[in-house]
Short mmCIF file of C-alpha atoms in Angstrom, two decimals:
data_model
loop_
_atom_site.label_atom_id
_atom_site.label_comp_id
_atom_site.label_asym_id
_atom_site.label_seq_id
_atom_site.Cartn_x
_atom_site.Cartn_y
_atom_site.Cartn_z
CA MET Q 1 54.48 -67.19 31.06
CA ALA Q 2 55.08 -65.32 27.47
CA PRO Q 3 53.00 -61.97 26.56
CA PRO Q 4 49.99 -62.74 24.66
CA LYS Q 5 50.27 -62.47 20.65
CA SER Q 6 47.36 -59.57 20.46
CA ARG Q 7 48.61 -56.95 23.13
CA ARG Q 8 49.87 -54.10 21.15
CA SER Q 9 53.79 -52.49 22.20
CA GLY Q 10 52.30 -48.26 23.13
CA PHE Q 11 50.23 -49.57 24.51
CA SER Q 12 51.43 -49.31 28.25
CA LYS Q 13 53.85 -46.24 27.54
CA ARG Q 14 50.80 -44.53 25.86
CA ALA Q 15 48.58 -44.53 29.76
CA GLN Q 16 51.86 -43.86 31.47
CA VAL Q 17 53.09 -40.56 29.92
CA SER Q 18 48.96 -39.55 30.15
CA LEU Q 19 49.38 -40.40 33.63
CA PHE Q 20 52.57 -38.58 34.35
CA ILE Q 21 51.19 -35.42 32.33
CA GLY Q 22 48.40 -35.61 34.78
CA PHE Q 23 50.59 -35.93 38.27
CA VAL Q 24 52.48 -32.87 36.76
CA VAL Q 25 49.20 -30.59 36.10
CA LEU Q 26 47.83 -31.42 39.27
CA VAL Q 27 50.81 -30.62 40.98
CA ILE Q 28 51.41 -26.86 38.67
CA GLY Q 29 47.91 -26.15 39.36
CA ALA Q 30 48.86 -26.83 43.48
CA LEU Q 31 52.18 -25.38 43.66
CA SER Q 32 50.02 -21.99 41.60
CA GLY Q 33 46.96 -22.36 44.59
CA LEU Q 34 49.77 -22.97 47.37
CA ALA Q 35 51.67 -19.88 45.66
CA LEU Q 36 48.55 -17.74 44.96
CA LEU Q 37 46.81 -18.28 49.36
CA ALA Q 38 50.59 -17.23 50.58
CA LEU Q 39 50.43 -14.17 48.32
CA SER Q 40 47.82 -12.64 49.05
CA ILE Q 41 48.24 -13.52 52.64
CA ALA Q 42 51.87 -11.63 51.99
CA ALA Q 43 50.90 -9.23 49.64
CA PRO Q 44 47.50 -8.39 49.29
CA ARG Q 45 47.79 -5.41 46.24
CA THR Q 46 49.91 -7.25 44.02
CA TYR Q 47 47.54 -10.39 44.21
CA ASP Q 48 44.59 -7.57 43.88
CA VAL Q 49 46.81 -6.92 40.86
CA VAL Q 50 46.78 -10.84 39.88
CA ARG Q 51 43.41 -11.97 40.25
CA GLY Q 52 42.25 -8.46 38.10
CA ALA Q 53 44.42 -9.20 35.65
CA ALA Q 54 43.32 -13.43 35.07
CA LEU Q 55 39.76 -11.46 35.22
CA ASP Q 56 40.23 -10.11 32.08
CA ALA Q 57 41.79 -12.78 30.43
CA THR Q 58 39.52 -14.58 31.25
CA ARG Q 59 36.62 -11.97 30.12
CA PRO Q 60 36.41 -12.94 26.12
CA ILE Q 61 35.43 -16.39 27.42
CA ALA Q 62 33.06 -15.34 29.76
CA GLU Q 63 31.31 -13.07 27.25
CA ALA Q 64 31.06 -16.04 24.88
CA GLY Q 65 29.35 -18.21 26.99
CA THR Q 66 27.23 -15.17 28.01
CA ALA Q 67 26.37 -14.70 24.78
CA VAL Q 68 26.09 -18.74 23.98
CA ALA Q 69 23.61 -18.49 26.88
CA ASN Q 70 21.49 -15.54 25.82
CA THR Q 71 20.97 -17.16 22.24
CA ALA Q 72 20.07 -20.66 23.37
CA GLN Q 73 17.15 -18.78 25.49
CA GLY Q 74 16.42 -16.27 22.72
CA ILE Q 75 15.55 -19.70 20.53
CA PHE Q 76 13.71 -20.97 23.17
CA THR Q 77 11.95 -18.09 24.16
CA GLY Q 78 10.98 -17.15 20.43
CA ALA Q 79 9.97 -20.52 19.44
CA GLY Q 80 7.52 -20.33 23.29
CA ASP Q 81 6.22 -16.83 21.80
CA TYR Q 82 5.59 -18.15 18.18
CA TRP Q 83 3.49 -20.77 19.49
CA ASP Q 84 1.37 -18.66 21.19
CA ALA Q 85 0.91 -15.99 18.76
CA ALA Q 86 -0.49 -18.94 16.41
CA ASP Q 87 -2.65 -19.50 18.99
CA GLN Q 88 -4.04 -15.50 19.39
CA ASN Q 89 -4.07 -15.62 15.83
CA ALA Q 90 -6.61 -18.88 16.00
CA ALA Q 91 -8.39 -16.75 18.26
CA LEU Q 92 -8.47 -13.60 16.50
CA ARG Q 93 -9.71 -14.99 13.26
CA GLU Q 94 -12.78 -17.20 14.90
CA GLN Q 95 -13.81 -13.08 16.60
CA ARG Q 96 -12.90 -12.22 13.11
CA ASP Q 97 -14.98 -14.49 11.54
CA ALA Q 98 -17.88 -14.15 14.43
CA LEU Q 99 -18.48 -10.61 13.60
CA GLU Q 100 -18.55 -11.06 10.23
CA ARG Q 101 -21.24 -13.17 10.24
CA GLN Q 102 -23.17 -10.19 12.83
CA LEU Q 103 -21.99 -7.90 10.10
CA VAL Q 104 -24.25 -9.54 7.22
CA GLU Q 105 -27.06 -10.82 9.60
CA ALA Q 106 -27.18 -6.99 10.79
CA GLU Q 107 -26.58 -6.03 7.14
CA ALA Q 108 -29.57 -8.12 6.24
CA ILE Q 109 -31.54 -6.42 9.12
CA LYS Q 110 -31.18 -3.03 8.14
CA ARG Q 111 -31.96 -3.33 4.37
CA GLU Q 112 -35.58 -4.93 5.22
CA ASN Q 113 -36.22 -2.11 6.89
CA ILE Q 114 -35.33 0.61 4.62
CA ARG Q 115 -37.54 -1.37 3.49
CA LEU Q 116 -40.37 -1.69 5.12
CA LYS Q 117 -40.10 1.99 6.06
CA GLN Q 118 -39.84 3.25 2.24
CA THR Q 119 -43.27 0.85 1.30
CA ILE Q 120 -44.65 2.45 5.08
CA GLY Q 121 -44.14 6.08 3.56
CA LEU Q 122 -45.32 5.07 0.37
CA VAL Q 123 -48.38 3.76 1.90
CA GLU Q 124 -48.64 7.00 3.47
CA ARG Q 125 -47.64 9.11 0.58
CA ALA Q 126 -50.83 6.85 -1.39
CA LYS Q 127 -54.28 8.11 -0.89
CA GLU Q 128 -56.41 5.36 -2.37
CA GLU Q 129 -54.58 1.84 -2.12
CA ILE Q 130 -56.20 -1.44 -2.93
CA ALA Q 131 -53.60 -3.33 -0.84
CA THR Q 132 -49.99 -4.21 0.19
CA GLY Q 133 -48.09 -7.45 -0.23
CA ARG Q 134 -45.03 -9.32 -0.44
CA ILE Q 135 -44.16 -10.25 -3.45
CA ILE Q 136 -43.18 -14.16 -3.53
CA GLY Q 137 -41.97 -14.97 -6.84
CA SER Q 138 -40.71 -13.47 -9.77
CA SER Q 139 -39.63 -14.42 -13.19
CA GLN Q 140 -35.77 -14.56 -14.20
CA ASP Q 141 -34.80 -16.62 -16.80
CA SER Q 142 -38.07 -16.58 -18.61
CA PRO Q 143 -39.06 -13.58 -21.46
CA ARG Q 144 -42.44 -13.57 -19.91
CA ARG Q 145 -41.80 -11.26 -16.66
CA TYR Q 146 -43.99 -11.81 -14.18
CA ALA Q 147 -44.15 -11.63 -9.71
CA VAL Q 148 -46.49 -12.86 -7.67
CA ILE Q 149 -47.47 -10.58 -4.66
CA THR Q 150 -50.56 -12.14 -2.18
CA VAL Q 151 -53.37 -9.89 -2.34
CA GLY Q 152 -55.99 -10.91 -4.87
CA ALA Q 153 -59.93 -10.84 -4.81
CA ARG Q 154 -60.42 -10.93 -1.69
CA HIS Q 155 -58.52 -7.59 -1.01
CA GLY Q 156 -59.67 -5.67 -3.40
CA VAL Q 157 -57.18 -6.42 -5.95
CA GLU Q 158 -58.84 -6.45 -9.97
CA ILE Q 159 -56.90 -7.21 -13.44
CA GLY Q 160 -56.03 -3.93 -14.50
CA MET Q 161 -54.71 -2.21 -11.42
CA PRO Q 162 -51.01 -0.90 -11.10
CA VAL Q 163 -48.47 -2.01 -9.02
CA ARG Q 164 -46.20 -0.37 -7.24
CA SER Q 165 -43.29 -0.50 -4.97
CA ALA Q 166 -41.83 2.44 -2.82
CA LYS Q 167 -38.76 2.78 -5.65
CA GLY Q 168 -41.64 2.88 -8.53
CA LEU Q 169 -43.64 1.50 -10.87
CA LEU Q 170 -43.94 -2.84 -10.68
CA GLY Q 171 -46.25 -3.75 -13.69
CA ARG Q 172 -49.54 -4.13 -13.92
CA VAL Q 173 -52.05 -7.04 -12.12
CA ILE Q 174 -53.22 -9.80 -15.11
CA ASP Q 175 -54.52 -12.56 -12.75
CA ARG Q 176 -55.85 -12.53 -9.20
CA GLY Q 177 -57.28 -15.04 -6.93
CA GLN Q 178 -58.53 -14.65 -3.73
CA THR Q 179 -55.55 -14.09 -1.91
CA ALA Q 180 -52.77 -13.76 -4.49
CA SER Q 181 -52.71 -11.99 -7.77
CA ARG Q 182 -49.97 -12.25 -11.34
CA VAL Q 183 -48.62 -9.28 -12.15
CA LEU Q 184 -46.93 -7.90 -15.28
CA LEU Q 185 -43.97 -6.44 -15.08
CA VAL Q 186 -42.68 -3.59 -17.09
CA THR Q 187 -39.76 -5.62 -18.48
CA ASP Q 188 -42.72 -7.02 -20.05
CA ARG Q 189 -42.02 -7.59 -24.15
CA GLY Q 190 -45.96 -7.18 -23.46
CA ASN Q 191 -46.02 -4.05 -21.39
CA ARG Q 192 -46.21 -0.98 -22.69
CA VAL Q 193 -45.78 2.24 -20.23
CA PRO Q 194 -46.79 6.24 -21.63
CA GLY Q 195 -43.43 8.49 -19.78
CA GLU Q 196 -41.89 11.70 -20.09
CA LEU Q 197 -38.66 12.26 -19.28
CA LEU Q 198 -38.60 14.44 -16.18
CA ARG Q 199 -35.43 16.19 -17.42
CA THR Q 200 -37.36 18.35 -20.28
CA GLY Q 201 -41.10 16.75 -19.36
CA GLU Q 202 -41.07 15.20 -23.42
CA ALA Q 203 -43.18 12.74 -23.74
CA VAL Q 204 -42.19 9.27 -24.53
CA ILE Q 205 -43.28 4.89 -24.56
CA THR Q 206 -41.62 2.59 -22.80
CA SER Q 207 -42.03 -1.41 -23.57
CA GLY Q 208 -40.11 -4.02 -22.08
CA ARG Q 209 -37.37 -6.22 -24.19
CA GLY Q 210 -37.86 -9.29 -22.21
CA ASP Q 211 -34.41 -9.66 -20.83
CA GLY Q 212 -34.24 -7.01 -17.55
CA SER Q 213 -34.53 -4.03 -19.48
CA ILE Q 214 -36.52 -1.15 -20.84
CA ASP Q 215 -36.79 0.07 -24.23
CA VAL Q 216 -37.67 3.92 -23.88
CA ARG Q 217 -38.41 5.72 -27.53
CA PRO Q 218 -39.88 9.54 -28.02
CA LEU Q 219 -43.21 9.78 -29.43
CA GLU Q 220 -41.28 12.61 -31.66
CA VAL Q 221 -39.81 10.88 -34.53
CA GLY Q 222 -36.49 11.87 -35.99
CA ARG Q 223 -35.19 12.96 -32.61
CA ASN Q 224 -33.03 11.76 -29.03
CA PRO Q 225 -33.12 13.69 -26.27
CA PHE Q 226 -32.15 11.05 -23.76
CA MET Q 227 -29.13 10.99 -22.15
CA PRO Q 228 -27.22 8.32 -19.26
CA GLY Q 229 -28.72 9.26 -16.10
CA ASP Q 230 -32.34 10.87 -17.30
CA ILE Q 231 -34.66 9.60 -15.51
CA ILE Q 232 -38.49 8.10 -17.00
CA ALA Q 233 -41.56 8.24 -14.94
CA THR Q 234 -45.57 7.22 -15.70
CA SER Q 235 -47.02 10.89 -17.74
CA GLY Q 236 -50.49 9.57 -16.75
CA THR Q 237 -51.68 9.52 -20.98
CA GLY Q 238 -53.92 6.40 -20.94
CA GLY Q 239 -55.72 7.03 -17.40
CA LEU Q 240 -54.13 3.44 -16.54
CA TYR Q 241 -51.51 4.96 -14.25
CA SER Q 242 -51.18 8.07 -12.21
CA PRO Q 243 -48.43 10.13 -12.97
CA ARG Q 244 -45.21 11.18 -11.59
CA ILE Q 245 -44.26 7.09 -11.04
CA PRO Q 246 -40.59 6.37 -11.64
CA ILE Q 247 -40.04 3.72 -14.04
CA ALA Q 248 -36.71 3.67 -15.56
CA LYS Q 249 -33.80 4.85 -15.70
CA VAL Q 250 -31.01 5.59 -18.76
CA ILE Q 251 -27.94 3.52 -18.69
CA ARG Q 252 -27.41 3.54 -22.95
CA GLN Q 253 -28.42 6.21 -26.05
CA GLU Q 254 -29.19 3.93 -29.28
CA ASP Q 255 -30.04 5.19 -32.43
CA ASP Q 256 -33.82 5.99 -32.05
CA GLY Q 257 -34.01 5.78 -28.48
CA ALA Q 258 -32.79 4.45 -25.22
CA ILE Q 259 -31.81 1.01 -23.07
CA ALA Q 260 -33.21 1.60 -19.16
CA VAL Q 261 -33.37 -0.47 -16.09
CA PRO Q 262 -36.12 -0.20 -14.21
CA LEU Q 263 -36.22 1.48 -11.75
CA ALA Q 264 -38.33 -0.70 -8.93
CA ARG Q 265 -37.53 -4.62 -8.87
CA PRO Q 266 -39.62 -7.47 -7.93
CA ASP Q 267 -35.77 -9.08 -6.68
CA GLU Q 268 -35.39 -6.18 -4.47
CA SER Q 269 -38.42 -4.63 -3.65
CA GLY Q 270 -39.73 -7.09 -0.87
CA PHE Q 271 -43.47 -5.49 -0.95
CA ALA Q 272 -45.68 -4.30 -3.30
CA ILE Q 273 -48.89 -1.43 -3.35
CA VAL Q 274 -51.89 -2.29 -5.05
CA GLU Q 275 -52.80 1.16 -6.91
CA PRO Q 276 -57.17 1.77 -8.19
CA ILE Q 277 -57.02 2.42 -12.27
CA TYR Q 278 -56.03 6.37 -11.98
CA GLU Q 279 -58.83 7.25 -14.18
CA PRO Q 280 -61.20 4.37 -14.67
CA VAL Q 281 -63.00 5.95 -17.11
CA LEU Q 282 -60.40 7.08 -19.07
CA VAL Q 283 -59.79 3.41 -19.67
CA ASP Q 284 -61.71 0.78 -22.38
CA ASP Q 285 -61.83 -2.58 -20.11
CA THR Q 286 -61.63 -4.50 -23.38
CA PRO Q 287 -58.24 -3.42 -24.42
CA VAL Q 288 -57.51 -3.89 -20.44
CA VAL Q 289 -58.67 -7.44 -20.84
CA GLN Q 290 -56.65 -8.76 -24.04
CA GLN Q 291 -53.16 -7.26 -22.47
CA ALA Q 292 -54.18 -9.19 -19.66
CA SER Q 293 -54.69 -12.34 -21.69
CA GLU Q 294 -50.99 -12.09 -23.69
#
């Protein structure tokens, strides 16, 4: 029977050569093993030298293999450490956020306590306070500046009475109900307060600008005594406000006066104290009523 035409002519020769080479390598390996065995029995010292030389010859290969294994292990260990670190970072971020929330709450409580202590101290210093209440509202964007407090006629509040906080003068009562009153703030355009420059004792007049700031002018025309940082307080002139109640702090000098900011702000004070008129006999009822109706 004729061989198939698709059979390649060199196929059998290559297979035979590969088989022969494998056989030769096997025989050489067996003979080498027998020779080394005989050498270890007949000449142990010579065998030790040969074994040491073989160890030296294979050391680079062993080192390379160890390095590859260590690198692979390091990669897997590093990946594991990376994921562990990511989990730990996430947990730390959650703890940080929780601590930040606690700090914010603690700061809010601290500020509330400070306001309460200041108000308590102010009540203790005030000899004849009429009533103390919370500030429950104030106008921020309106050109007229008012605040609403939680005391009224039922608590002895009368129109025209001064209102202050722990930090300074807020204004005066211009309207009242039984349990609430409306206060015209010192920043309102219709509120003018006689004052003095504490640094020099010079008499000044303050008036609101309607934008949250206060205009301060000296009574003596032609000189400007103000400096940034100066404190303006009530002078007691006119008999409405008791003297030395802080009103404002100067922030910049103008041509014939200065611009100041109030020391007491409704959104920062929290509590307000209504005081009696400083010297009622010096206050004409008619002007007070007219100012209250502005």
